[in-house]
Short mmCIF file of C-alpha atoms and ligand atoms in Angstrom, two decimals:
data_model
loop_
_atom_site.label_atom_id
_atom_site.label_comp_id
_atom_site.label_asym_id
_atom_site.label_seq_id
_atom_site.Cartn_x
_atom_site.Cartn_y
_atom_site.Cartn_z
CA MET X 15 -12.08 -8.75 -19.97
CA VAL X 16 -13.78 -6.06 -22.06
CA ARG X 17 -13.87 -3.71 -19.10
CA ARG X 18 -10.20 -4.34 -18.42
CA ALA X 19 -9.29 -3.73 -22.08
CA ARG X 20 -11.29 -0.47 -22.07
CA LEU X 21 -9.57 0.67 -18.89
CA ARG X 22 -6.15 -0.27 -20.25
CA VAL X 23 -6.70 1.68 -23.48
CA SER X 24 -7.95 4.72 -21.49
CA VAL X 25 -4.99 4.64 -19.14
CA LEU X 26 -2.51 4.20 -22.00
CA VAL X 27 -3.97 7.13 -23.99
CA GLY X 28 -4.00 9.25 -20.81
CA LEU X 29 -0.41 8.34 -20.02
CA ALA X 30 0.75 9.01 -23.58
CA ILE X 31 -0.78 12.51 -23.60
CA THR X 32 0.54 13.31 -20.11
CA VAL X 33 4.04 12.17 -21.00
CA LEU X 34 3.89 14.14 -24.25
CA VAL X 35 2.83 17.38 -22.52
CA ALA X 36 5.50 16.87 -19.83
CA PHE X 37 8.14 16.17 -22.47
CA VAL X 38 7.31 19.23 -24.59
CA GLY X 39 7.06 21.40 -21.45
CA GLY X 40 10.39 20.06 -20.19
CA ILE X 41 12.10 20.93 -23.47
CA ALA X 42 10.59 24.45 -23.47
CA TYR X 43 11.72 25.00 -19.88
CA ALA X 44 15.26 23.74 -20.52
CA VAL X 45 15.63 25.92 -23.66
CA MET X 46 14.39 28.97 -21.74
CA VAL X 47 16.74 28.42 -18.76
CA HIS X 48 19.70 27.89 -21.09
CA ALA X 49 18.92 31.06 -23.11
CA GLN X 50 18.50 33.14 -19.93
CA GLU X 51 21.80 31.95 -18.47
CA ALA X 52 23.68 32.67 -21.70
CA GLN X 53 22.11 36.16 -21.91
CA VAL X 54 22.87 37.05 -18.26
CA THR X 55 26.47 35.87 -18.50
CA ARG X 56 26.99 37.85 -21.70
CA GLU X 57 25.61 41.02 -20.12
CA LEU X 58 27.63 40.58 -16.94
CA ARG X 59 30.88 40.19 -18.84
CA TYR X 60 30.12 43.21 -21.02
CA ASN X 61 29.25 45.39 -18.01
CA ALA X 62 32.32 44.30 -16.07
CA GLN X 63 34.45 45.39 -19.01
CA PHE X 64 32.74 48.58 -20.20
CA GLY X 65 30.27 49.72 -17.50
CA THR X 66 30.71 52.49 -14.93
CA PRO X 67 29.74 52.13 -11.26
CA SER X 68 27.58 55.29 -11.31
CA THR X 69 25.42 54.31 -14.36
CA PRO X 70 25.07 50.52 -14.40
CA PRO X 71 22.27 48.90 -16.47
CA GLY X 72 19.11 47.64 -14.65
CA CYS X 73 19.54 44.88 -12.05
CA THR X 74 23.33 45.35 -12.19
CA TRP X 75 25.83 46.86 -9.70
CA LEU X 76 29.45 47.58 -10.40
CA PHE X 77 32.24 47.93 -7.81
CA VAL X 78 35.72 49.09 -8.73
CA LEU X 79 38.66 48.63 -6.36
CA ASP X 80 41.46 51.03 -7.21
CA ASP X 81 44.55 51.01 -4.97
CA GLY X 82 42.52 49.84 -1.99
CA VAL X 83 39.77 52.48 -2.53
CA LEU X 84 36.31 51.13 -3.36
CA ASN X 85 34.07 52.98 -5.81
CA ASP X 86 30.51 51.68 -5.53
CA GLY X 87 28.93 54.41 -7.68
CA VAL X 88 27.27 55.89 -4.61
CA LEU X 89 24.23 53.82 -5.47
CA LYS X 90 22.09 52.00 -3.01
CA VAL X 91 23.59 48.52 -3.12
CA PRO X 92 21.89 45.31 -1.96
CA PRO X 93 22.99 44.05 1.48
CA GLY X 94 25.93 41.61 1.31
CA PHE X 95 27.71 43.40 -1.59
CA PRO X 96 30.36 43.90 -2.71
CA ARG X 97 31.98 40.52 -2.01
CA GLN X 98 35.10 41.88 -0.43
CA ASP X 99 36.83 38.49 -0.20
CA ASP X 100 36.59 38.00 -4.01
CA LEU X 101 37.85 41.55 -4.66
CA ASP X 102 40.84 40.95 -2.36
CA VAL X 103 41.72 37.61 -3.96
CA VAL X 104 41.56 38.97 -7.52
CA GLU X 105 43.43 42.11 -6.58
CA ALA X 106 46.19 40.08 -4.95
CA SER X 107 46.58 37.31 -7.48
CA GLY X 108 44.64 38.29 -10.64
CA GLY X 109 42.34 35.88 -12.48
CA THR X 110 38.58 35.79 -12.59
CA ILE X 111 36.02 34.56 -10.05
CA GLU X 112 32.50 33.83 -11.22
CA ARG X 113 29.87 32.62 -8.73
CA GLU X 114 26.15 32.34 -8.09
CA LEU X 115 24.82 33.52 -4.72
CA GLU X 116 21.45 33.03 -3.08
CA LEU X 117 20.86 36.11 -0.99
CA ASN X 118 18.09 38.56 -0.07
CA GLY X 119 15.45 36.18 -1.44
CA THR X 120 16.91 36.15 -4.95
CA GLU X 121 19.86 34.78 -6.93
CA TYR X 122 22.85 36.91 -7.88
CA LEU X 123 25.50 36.25 -10.49
CA VAL X 124 28.82 37.76 -9.35
CA LEU X 125 31.82 38.25 -11.64
CA THR X 126 35.08 39.59 -10.23
CA GLN X 127 38.01 40.26 -12.59
CA ARG X 128 40.87 42.64 -13.32
CA GLY X 129 39.75 45.90 -14.98
CA ALA X 130 41.49 48.69 -16.88
CA ASP X 131 44.30 50.75 -15.25
CA ASP X 132 45.22 48.09 -12.71
CA THR X 133 41.80 48.15 -11.05
CA THR X 134 39.67 45.22 -9.86
CA VAL X 135 36.05 45.16 -10.97
CA GLN X 136 33.11 43.26 -9.49
CA ALA X 137 29.85 43.07 -11.47
CA VAL X 138 26.70 41.82 -9.72
CA PHE X 139 23.52 40.84 -11.57
CA ASP X 140 20.18 40.22 -9.81
CA THR X 141 18.30 37.46 -11.67
CA ARG X 142 14.90 38.02 -9.95
CA TYR X 143 13.08 38.78 -13.23
CA GLN X 144 14.53 35.70 -14.92
CA LEU X 145 13.48 33.59 -11.93
CA ALA X 146 9.99 35.09 -12.10
CA ASP X 147 9.81 34.21 -15.82
CA ARG X 148 10.78 30.63 -15.01
CA ARG X 149 8.13 30.41 -12.29
CA HIS X 150 5.49 31.69 -14.70
CA LEU X 151 6.50 29.18 -17.32
CA LEU X 152 6.33 26.35 -14.75
CA LEU X 153 2.87 27.50 -13.68
CA ALA X 154 1.72 27.60 -17.30
CA LEU X 155 3.12 24.11 -17.82
CA ALA X 156 1.39 22.79 -14.69
CA ILE X 157 -1.92 24.25 -15.88
CA ALA X 158 -1.36 22.74 -19.34
CA GLU X 159 -0.52 19.39 -17.71
CA VAL X 160 -3.70 19.36 -15.63
CA GLY X 161 -5.74 20.41 -18.67
CA GLY X 162 -3.96 17.76 -20.72
CA LEU X 163 -4.71 15.16 -18.08
CA LEU X 164 -8.41 15.98 -18.11
CA ALA X 165 -8.48 15.97 -21.90
CA ALA X 166 -6.53 12.72 -21.87
CA ALA X 167 -9.00 11.13 -19.45
CA PHE X 168 -11.96 12.05 -21.70
CA MET X 169 -10.14 11.08 -24.87
CA GLY X 170 -8.97 7.85 -23.27
CA LEU X 171 -12.53 6.97 -22.30
CA GLY X 172 -13.78 7.74 -25.80
CA VAL X 173 -10.96 5.90 -27.54
CA GLY X 174 -11.24 2.98 -25.09
CA ARG X 175 -14.96 2.66 -25.69
CA GLY X 176 -14.61 2.93 -29.46
CA THR X 177 -11.73 0.47 -29.68
CA VAL X 178 -13.21 -2.17 -27.44
CA ALA X 179 -16.80 -2.03 -28.66
CA PRO X 180 -16.27 -4.51 -31.55
CA LEU X 181 -14.44 -6.86 -29.18
CA ALA X 182 -17.30 -6.71 -26.67
CA GLU X 183 -19.79 -7.40 -29.44
CA ALA X 184 -17.73 -10.33 -30.74
CA LEU X 185 -17.44 -11.80 -27.25
CA ALA X 186 -21.15 -11.43 -26.61
CA ARG X 187 -21.93 -13.17 -29.92
CA GLN X 188 -19.45 -15.93 -29.15
CA ARG X 189 -20.97 -16.47 -25.70
CA ARG X 190 -24.47 -16.50 -27.18
CA PHE X 191 -23.43 -19.02 -29.78
CA VAL X 192 -21.78 -21.27 -27.19
CA THR X 193 -24.76 -21.18 -24.84
CA ASP X 194 -27.31 -21.70 -27.64
CA ALA X 195 -25.36 -24.52 -29.27
CA SER X 196 -24.62 -26.20 -25.92
CA HIS X 197 -28.21 -25.92 -24.86
CA GLU X 198 -29.48 -27.43 -28.11
CA LEU X 199 -26.92 -30.24 -27.90
CA ARG X 200 -27.79 -31.22 -24.33
CA THR X 201 -31.06 -33.02 -25.02
CA PRO X 202 -29.89 -35.14 -27.96
CA ILE X 203 -26.73 -36.05 -26.05
CA ALA X 204 -28.74 -37.06 -22.96
CA ARG X 205 -31.00 -39.15 -25.21
CA ALA X 206 -28.06 -40.79 -26.97
CA HIS X 207 -26.47 -41.49 -23.56
CA THR X 208 -29.60 -43.20 -22.25
CA ARG X 209 -29.91 -45.29 -25.42
CA ALA X 210 -26.27 -46.27 -25.31
CA GLN X 211 -26.66 -47.29 -21.64
CA LEU X 212 -29.71 -49.41 -22.50
CA LEU X 213 -27.82 -51.03 -25.35
CA ALA X 214 -24.85 -51.72 -23.09
CA ARG X 215 -27.13 -53.29 -20.48
CA TRP X 216 -28.83 -55.41 -23.15
CA ALA X 217 -25.42 -56.43 -24.47
CA LYS X 218 -24.42 -57.65 -21.01
CA ALA X 219 -27.54 -59.81 -20.82
CA ALA X 220 -27.27 -61.08 -24.40
CA ASP X 221 -24.53 -63.41 -25.35
CA LEU X 222 -22.47 -60.91 -27.36
CA PRO X 223 -18.75 -61.27 -28.04
CA ASP X 224 -16.52 -59.38 -25.60
CA HIS X 225 -15.23 -56.86 -28.14
CA HIS X 226 -18.83 -55.78 -28.93
CA ARG X 227 -19.56 -55.30 -25.24
CA ASP X 228 -16.32 -53.33 -24.82
CA GLY X 229 -17.24 -51.18 -27.78
CA LEU X 230 -20.63 -50.39 -26.25
CA ASP X 231 -19.04 -49.52 -22.88
CA LYS X 232 -16.67 -47.15 -24.67
CA LEU X 233 -19.58 -45.62 -26.54
CA VAL X 234 -21.37 -44.95 -23.21
CA SER X 235 -18.30 -43.32 -21.69
CA SER X 236 -17.63 -41.21 -24.82
CA ILE X 237 -21.18 -39.88 -24.83
CA ARG X 238 -20.88 -39.15 -21.10
CA GLY X 239 -17.65 -37.23 -21.81
CA LEU X 240 -19.43 -35.28 -24.54
CA GLY X 241 -22.20 -34.37 -22.10
CA ASP X 242 -19.58 -33.20 -19.58
CA VAL X 243 -17.98 -30.92 -22.15
CA VAL X 244 -21.33 -29.37 -23.07
CA ASP X 245 -22.10 -28.80 -19.37
CA ASP X 246 -18.69 -27.24 -18.88
CA LEU X 247 -19.24 -24.88 -21.80
CA LEU X 248 -22.60 -23.79 -20.41
CA LEU X 249 -21.17 -23.26 -16.95
CA SER X 250 -18.20 -21.33 -18.33
CA ALA X 251 -20.50 -19.01 -20.32
CA ARG X 252 -22.60 -18.47 -17.22
CA LEU X 253 -19.57 -17.62 -15.10
CA SER X 254 -18.21 -15.15 -17.63
CA ARG X 255 -21.58 -13.37 -17.65
CA GLN X 256 -21.27 -12.87 -13.88
CA PRO X 257 -17.60 -12.05 -13.40
CA ASP X 258 -18.04 -10.12 -10.18
CA GLY X 259 -19.19 -13.08 -8.21
CA LEU X 260 -22.20 -15.27 -8.34
CA ALA X 261 -25.44 -14.56 -6.64
CA GLY X 262 -25.48 -17.77 -4.67
CA ARG X 263 -26.99 -19.52 -1.71
CA ALA X 264 -25.33 -20.86 1.38
CA VAL X 265 -23.80 -24.25 0.59
CA ASP X 266 -22.41 -26.72 3.10
CA LEU X 267 -19.16 -27.65 1.40
CA ALA X 268 -18.46 -30.52 3.81
CA ALA X 269 -21.76 -32.23 3.02
CA LEU X 270 -21.27 -31.51 -0.67
CA ALA X 271 -17.82 -33.12 -0.62
CA GLU X 272 -19.15 -36.16 1.27
CA SER X 273 -21.89 -36.57 -1.27
CA ALA X 274 -19.39 -36.27 -4.15
CA VAL X 275 -17.16 -38.88 -2.52
CA ALA X 276 -20.14 -41.21 -1.98
CA THR X 277 -20.83 -41.25 -5.72
CA GLU X 278 -17.22 -42.24 -6.41
CA ASN X 279 -17.17 -45.05 -3.79
CA ASP X 280 -18.19 -47.85 -6.16
CA ARG X 281 -15.59 -46.89 -8.72
CA ALA X 282 -12.96 -46.66 -5.96
CA ASP X 283 -13.91 -50.13 -4.60
CA GLU X 284 -13.70 -51.58 -8.08
CA ARG X 285 -10.12 -50.32 -8.38
CA ARG X 286 -9.24 -51.10 -4.75
CA ILE X 287 -8.60 -47.41 -4.05
CA THR X 288 -9.10 -46.24 -0.46
CA LEU X 289 -11.24 -43.12 -0.57
CA THR X 290 -11.65 -41.18 2.69
CA VAL X 291 -13.24 -37.93 3.85
CA GLU X 292 -12.10 -36.12 6.96
CA ARG X 293 -14.23 -33.23 8.14
CA PRO X 294 -15.20 -31.40 11.31
CA THR X 295 -18.60 -32.27 12.78
CA GLY X 296 -20.40 -29.03 11.96
CA PRO X 297 -21.25 -27.69 8.51
CA LEU X 298 -18.67 -25.67 6.54
CA VAL X 299 -20.75 -23.07 4.84
CA VAL X 300 -19.76 -20.97 1.82
CA VAL X 301 -21.93 -18.80 -0.40
CA GLY X 302 -22.14 -19.83 -4.02
CA VAL X 303 -23.73 -21.80 -6.80
CA GLU X 304 -24.05 -25.34 -5.61
CA THR X 305 -23.95 -27.03 -9.02
CA ALA X 306 -20.80 -25.12 -9.93
CA LEU X 307 -19.09 -26.02 -6.64
CA ARG X 308 -20.18 -29.62 -7.03
CA ARG X 309 -18.60 -29.79 -10.47
CA ALA X 310 -15.39 -28.33 -9.04
CA VAL X 311 -15.19 -31.01 -6.34
CA ASP X 312 -16.23 -33.71 -8.84
CA GLU X 313 -13.44 -32.58 -11.16
CA LEU X 314 -10.80 -32.93 -8.42
CA LEU X 315 -12.10 -36.38 -7.53
CA ALA X 316 -12.30 -37.47 -11.18
CA ASN X 317 -8.74 -36.34 -11.80
CA ALA X 318 -7.50 -38.04 -8.63
CA MET X 319 -9.29 -41.28 -9.58
CA ARG X 320 -7.76 -41.14 -13.05
CA HIS X 321 -4.24 -40.60 -11.79
CA THR X 322 -4.24 -43.01 -8.83
CA PRO X 323 -3.20 -46.59 -9.58
CA GLU X 324 -5.03 -49.64 -8.22
CA GLY X 325 -4.46 -50.10 -4.49
CA GLY X 326 -3.69 -46.39 -3.96
CA ARG X 327 -5.56 -43.89 -1.80
CA ILE X 328 -7.37 -40.60 -2.13
CA ASP X 329 -7.93 -38.43 0.95
CA VAL X 330 -10.39 -35.57 1.00
CA ARG X 331 -9.87 -33.23 3.93
CA LEU X 332 -12.00 -30.26 4.95
CA GLY X 333 -11.44 -27.62 7.57
CA LEU X 334 -11.52 -23.95 8.44
CA ARG X 335 -8.40 -21.83 8.09
CA GLY X 336 -8.00 -18.05 8.15
CA GLY X 337 -11.63 -17.22 7.36
CA CYS X 338 -11.73 -19.77 4.55
CA VAL X 339 -13.16 -23.23 4.10
CA GLU X 340 -10.29 -25.36 2.88
CA LEU X 341 -10.85 -28.51 0.86
CA THR X 342 -7.88 -30.69 -0.04
CA VAL X 343 -7.86 -33.70 -2.35
CA ALA X 344 -4.62 -35.66 -2.03
CA ASP X 345 -3.86 -38.80 -3.99
CA THR X 346 -1.04 -41.32 -4.20
CA GLY X 347 -0.84 -41.27 -8.00
CA GLU X 348 2.08 -40.40 -10.25
CA GLY X 349 1.76 -36.66 -9.56
CA PHE X 350 2.92 -34.11 -12.12
CA ASP X 351 6.00 -32.06 -12.82
CA PRO X 352 5.93 -29.22 -10.19
CA ILE X 353 6.96 -26.70 -12.90
CA GLU X 354 3.59 -27.41 -14.51
CA ALA X 355 1.64 -26.53 -11.32
CA ASP X 356 0.29 -23.23 -12.71
CA ARG X 357 -0.10 -24.29 -16.32
CA LEU X 358 -2.40 -27.17 -15.35
CA PHE X 359 -5.09 -24.53 -14.89
CA ASP X 360 -4.71 -23.22 -18.46
CA ARG X 361 -7.42 -24.14 -20.90
CA PHE X 362 -6.64 -27.22 -22.99
CA HIS X 363 -3.45 -27.90 -21.11
CA ARG X 364 -3.18 -31.60 -20.43
CA GLY X 365 -0.44 -33.97 -19.42
CA GLN X 366 0.50 -37.36 -20.85
CA ASP X 367 -2.56 -39.26 -19.72
CA GLY X 368 -2.30 -42.34 -21.84
CA PRO X 369 -4.73 -43.32 -24.55
CA GLU X 370 -7.85 -41.84 -22.91
CA ARG X 371 -9.19 -38.78 -24.74
CA ARG X 372 -9.27 -35.81 -22.36
CA PHE X 373 -9.74 -32.13 -23.03
CA GLY X 374 -7.62 -30.31 -20.47
CA LEU X 375 -10.60 -28.13 -19.55
CA GLY X 376 -11.54 -29.47 -16.12
CA LEU X 377 -9.04 -27.56 -13.99
CA ALA X 378 -9.40 -24.37 -16.08
CA LEU X 379 -13.12 -24.38 -15.45
CA LEU X 380 -12.58 -25.28 -11.81
CA ARG X 381 -10.41 -22.20 -11.39
CA GLU X 382 -13.08 -20.02 -13.02
CA VAL X 383 -15.64 -21.40 -10.57
CA VAL X 384 -13.37 -20.88 -7.57
CA THR X 385 -12.23 -17.35 -8.46
CA SER X 386 -15.77 -16.23 -9.26
CA HIS X 387 -16.63 -17.40 -5.73
CA GLY X 388 -13.79 -15.25 -4.35
CA GLY X 389 -11.59 -18.26 -3.60
CA THR X 390 -8.26 -19.71 -4.71
CA VAL X 391 -6.96 -23.09 -5.84
CA ASP X 392 -3.42 -24.47 -5.53
CA ALA X 393 -1.77 -27.55 -6.94
CA PHE X 394 1.13 -29.35 -5.34
CA SER X 395 2.92 -32.44 -6.55
CA HIS X 396 5.44 -34.93 -5.32
CA PRO X 397 6.35 -36.64 -8.59
CA GLY X 398 5.98 -40.40 -8.32
CA LYS X 399 4.25 -40.11 -4.93
CA GLY X 400 1.10 -38.10 -5.53
CA ALA X 401 -0.64 -34.80 -6.13
CA ARG X 402 -2.59 -32.48 -3.87
CA PHE X 403 -5.13 -29.85 -4.88
CA THR X 404 -6.41 -27.32 -2.33
CA LEU X 405 -9.50 -25.14 -2.73
CA ARG X 406 -10.04 -22.18 -0.43
CA LEU X 407 -13.39 -20.42 -0.36
CA PRO X 408 -14.41 -17.57 1.95
CA VAL X 409 -16.51 -18.88 4.80
CA ALA X 410 -20.09 -17.54 4.79
CA ASP X 411 -21.09 -15.02 7.41
CA PRO X 412 -23.10 -17.19 9.89
CA SER X 413 -25.73 -14.46 10.27
CA THR X 414 -26.45 -14.50 6.53
CA ALA X 415 -25.94 -18.23 5.98
CA THR X 416 -29.58 -19.13 5.57
CA GLY X 417 -30.98 -21.86 3.37
CA VAL X 418 -27.99 -24.17 3.70
CA VAL X 419 -27.99 -26.67 0.90
CA PRO X 420 -26.97 -29.99 2.41
CA GLY X 421 -24.88 -31.02 -0.59
CA LYS X 422 -27.14 -33.70 -1.95
CA ALA X 423 -26.02 -35.65 -4.97
CA ILE X 424 -26.82 -33.58 -8.02
CA SER X 425 -26.72 -34.75 -11.57
CA THR X 426 -25.57 -31.95 -13.85
CA GLY X 427 -25.44 -33.96 -17.01
CA PRO X 428 -25.63 -37.45 -18.42
CA ARG X 429 -22.97 -38.80 -16.07
N1 ATP U 1769 -4.49 -35.66 -9.48
C1 ATP U 1769 -3.66 -35.45 -10.50
N2 ATP U 1769 -2.47 -36.10 -10.55
C2 ATP U 1769 -1.62 -35.88 -11.58
N3 ATP U 1769 -1.85 -35.04 -12.60
C3 ATP U 1769 -3.02 -34.38 -12.61
C4 ATP U 1769 -3.98 -34.53 -11.57
N4 ATP U 1769 -5.03 -33.73 -11.84
C5 ATP U 1769 -4.74 -33.12 -13.01
N5 ATP U 1769 -3.55 -33.50 -13.48
C6 ATP U 1769 -2.88 -33.03 -14.72
O1 ATP U 1769 -3.46 -31.80 -15.09
C7 ATP U 1769 -3.90 -31.87 -16.44
C8 ATP U 1769 -5.08 -30.94 -16.60
O2 ATP U 1769 -6.18 -31.45 -15.86
P1 ATP U 1769 -7.63 -31.08 -16.34
O3 ATP U 1769 -8.59 -31.65 -15.36
O4 ATP U 1769 -7.68 -29.64 -16.62
O5 ATP U 1769 -7.74 -31.80 -17.75
P2 ATP U 1769 -8.02 -33.33 -18.06
O6 ATP U 1769 -8.41 -34.05 -16.81
O7 ATP U 1769 -6.83 -33.83 -18.80
O8 ATP U 1769 -9.25 -33.20 -19.05
P3 ATP U 1769 -10.76 -32.81 -18.68
O9 ATP U 1769 -10.82 -32.54 -17.21
O10 ATP U 1769 -11.05 -31.61 -19.51
O11 ATP U 1769 -11.57 -33.98 -19.08
C9 ATP U 1769 -4.20 -33.31 -16.66
O12 ATP U 1769 -4.11 -33.63 -18.03
C10 ATP U 1769 -3.10 -34.00 -15.85
O13 ATP U 1769 -1.91 -34.07 -16.61
MG1 MG U 1770 -9.92 -33.31 -15.56
#
């Protein structure tokens, strides 16, 4: 995030300076072209009226047609001049013809009009020096633009670094605080969880009223939830420290999913939910951090269990598609509004899940895990009929897939 912010600031500063130089240069060029055109037209009109063919000013030629006889001042005239057709038209019907001509590798301005004593005059102006001035200005602007770009790149880098440094520092402190606090909280929470479990077991054996036993069960599940949140915070901090992918081992996702499903079997039986896994016979190997992937699969299963009513079914399917290992968890629960499909992955976004206290973090963290492994996750829903979540992770190169972790059941917290 910090790197992206730095890059964005650099690019914006660079763009601003480039646009500014181009804008100022553009205005200078337009003003110059306009002034040149006005000056040339003024001179041409003056020369057509008062000049003589034998002594025209520089870059100008004058032709006078008097009773069909052409006076070209006996000067060496550029090829293609005079424009006889214009002279004939003006001589026959009067008026003025003004035109620009590209000829002889330059641009000419040609003005043909009636002159004094019933003559017809044609004034020709060669704009080669004006064109050269324009070319020089464009070259100067191009050099200024390149220089400006280089300066902008350096300034952008400096400004980007300076602007983002406090943000980077704040983020680093925040991450440190989260990891330190989570780490310190883990042990007391695990201890409290064990004690609460012992108490709940004792309460089952002792002849306690039902509401006390219920209270203890709720205490156990609340402490377990607290432990999950602390684990999620630690994992999230770890992932954000390694945004370019995790240095991981080869993990058999099929075995990992089977193991995750096995731990949910009892809960599924209790609620008469059919829980199935469908997988090809061989391993489906991806490279990654096994605990993180396990939590991702656990999260999908936990969500599916929560949203599937008694008697429903949850199907976990694994396969290979387009160079990716694909894992799908489909349930027959109430589903969600399809418009929400993307927002479900936002932090703290949660639907109407009844009285149970949830955090809306599970899918956000899952997406962090999956994207940091170079994969994707999609959500699909058929409201009233069920939801389907699909993970896709790049399949590991078989030649490098050593040390396959068979996906054993792993406890990542006081579950
Ligand atoms: N299988 C599902 N069927 C229907 N809705 C789902 C399903 N899975 C997730 N959702 C919806 O997506 C929301 C976000 O899920 P997420 O796992 O991020 O949060 P949570 O389960 O509410 O809380 P947490 O996972 O942090 O304990 C849920 O609140 C729920 O509305
Ligand atoms: Mg969840």
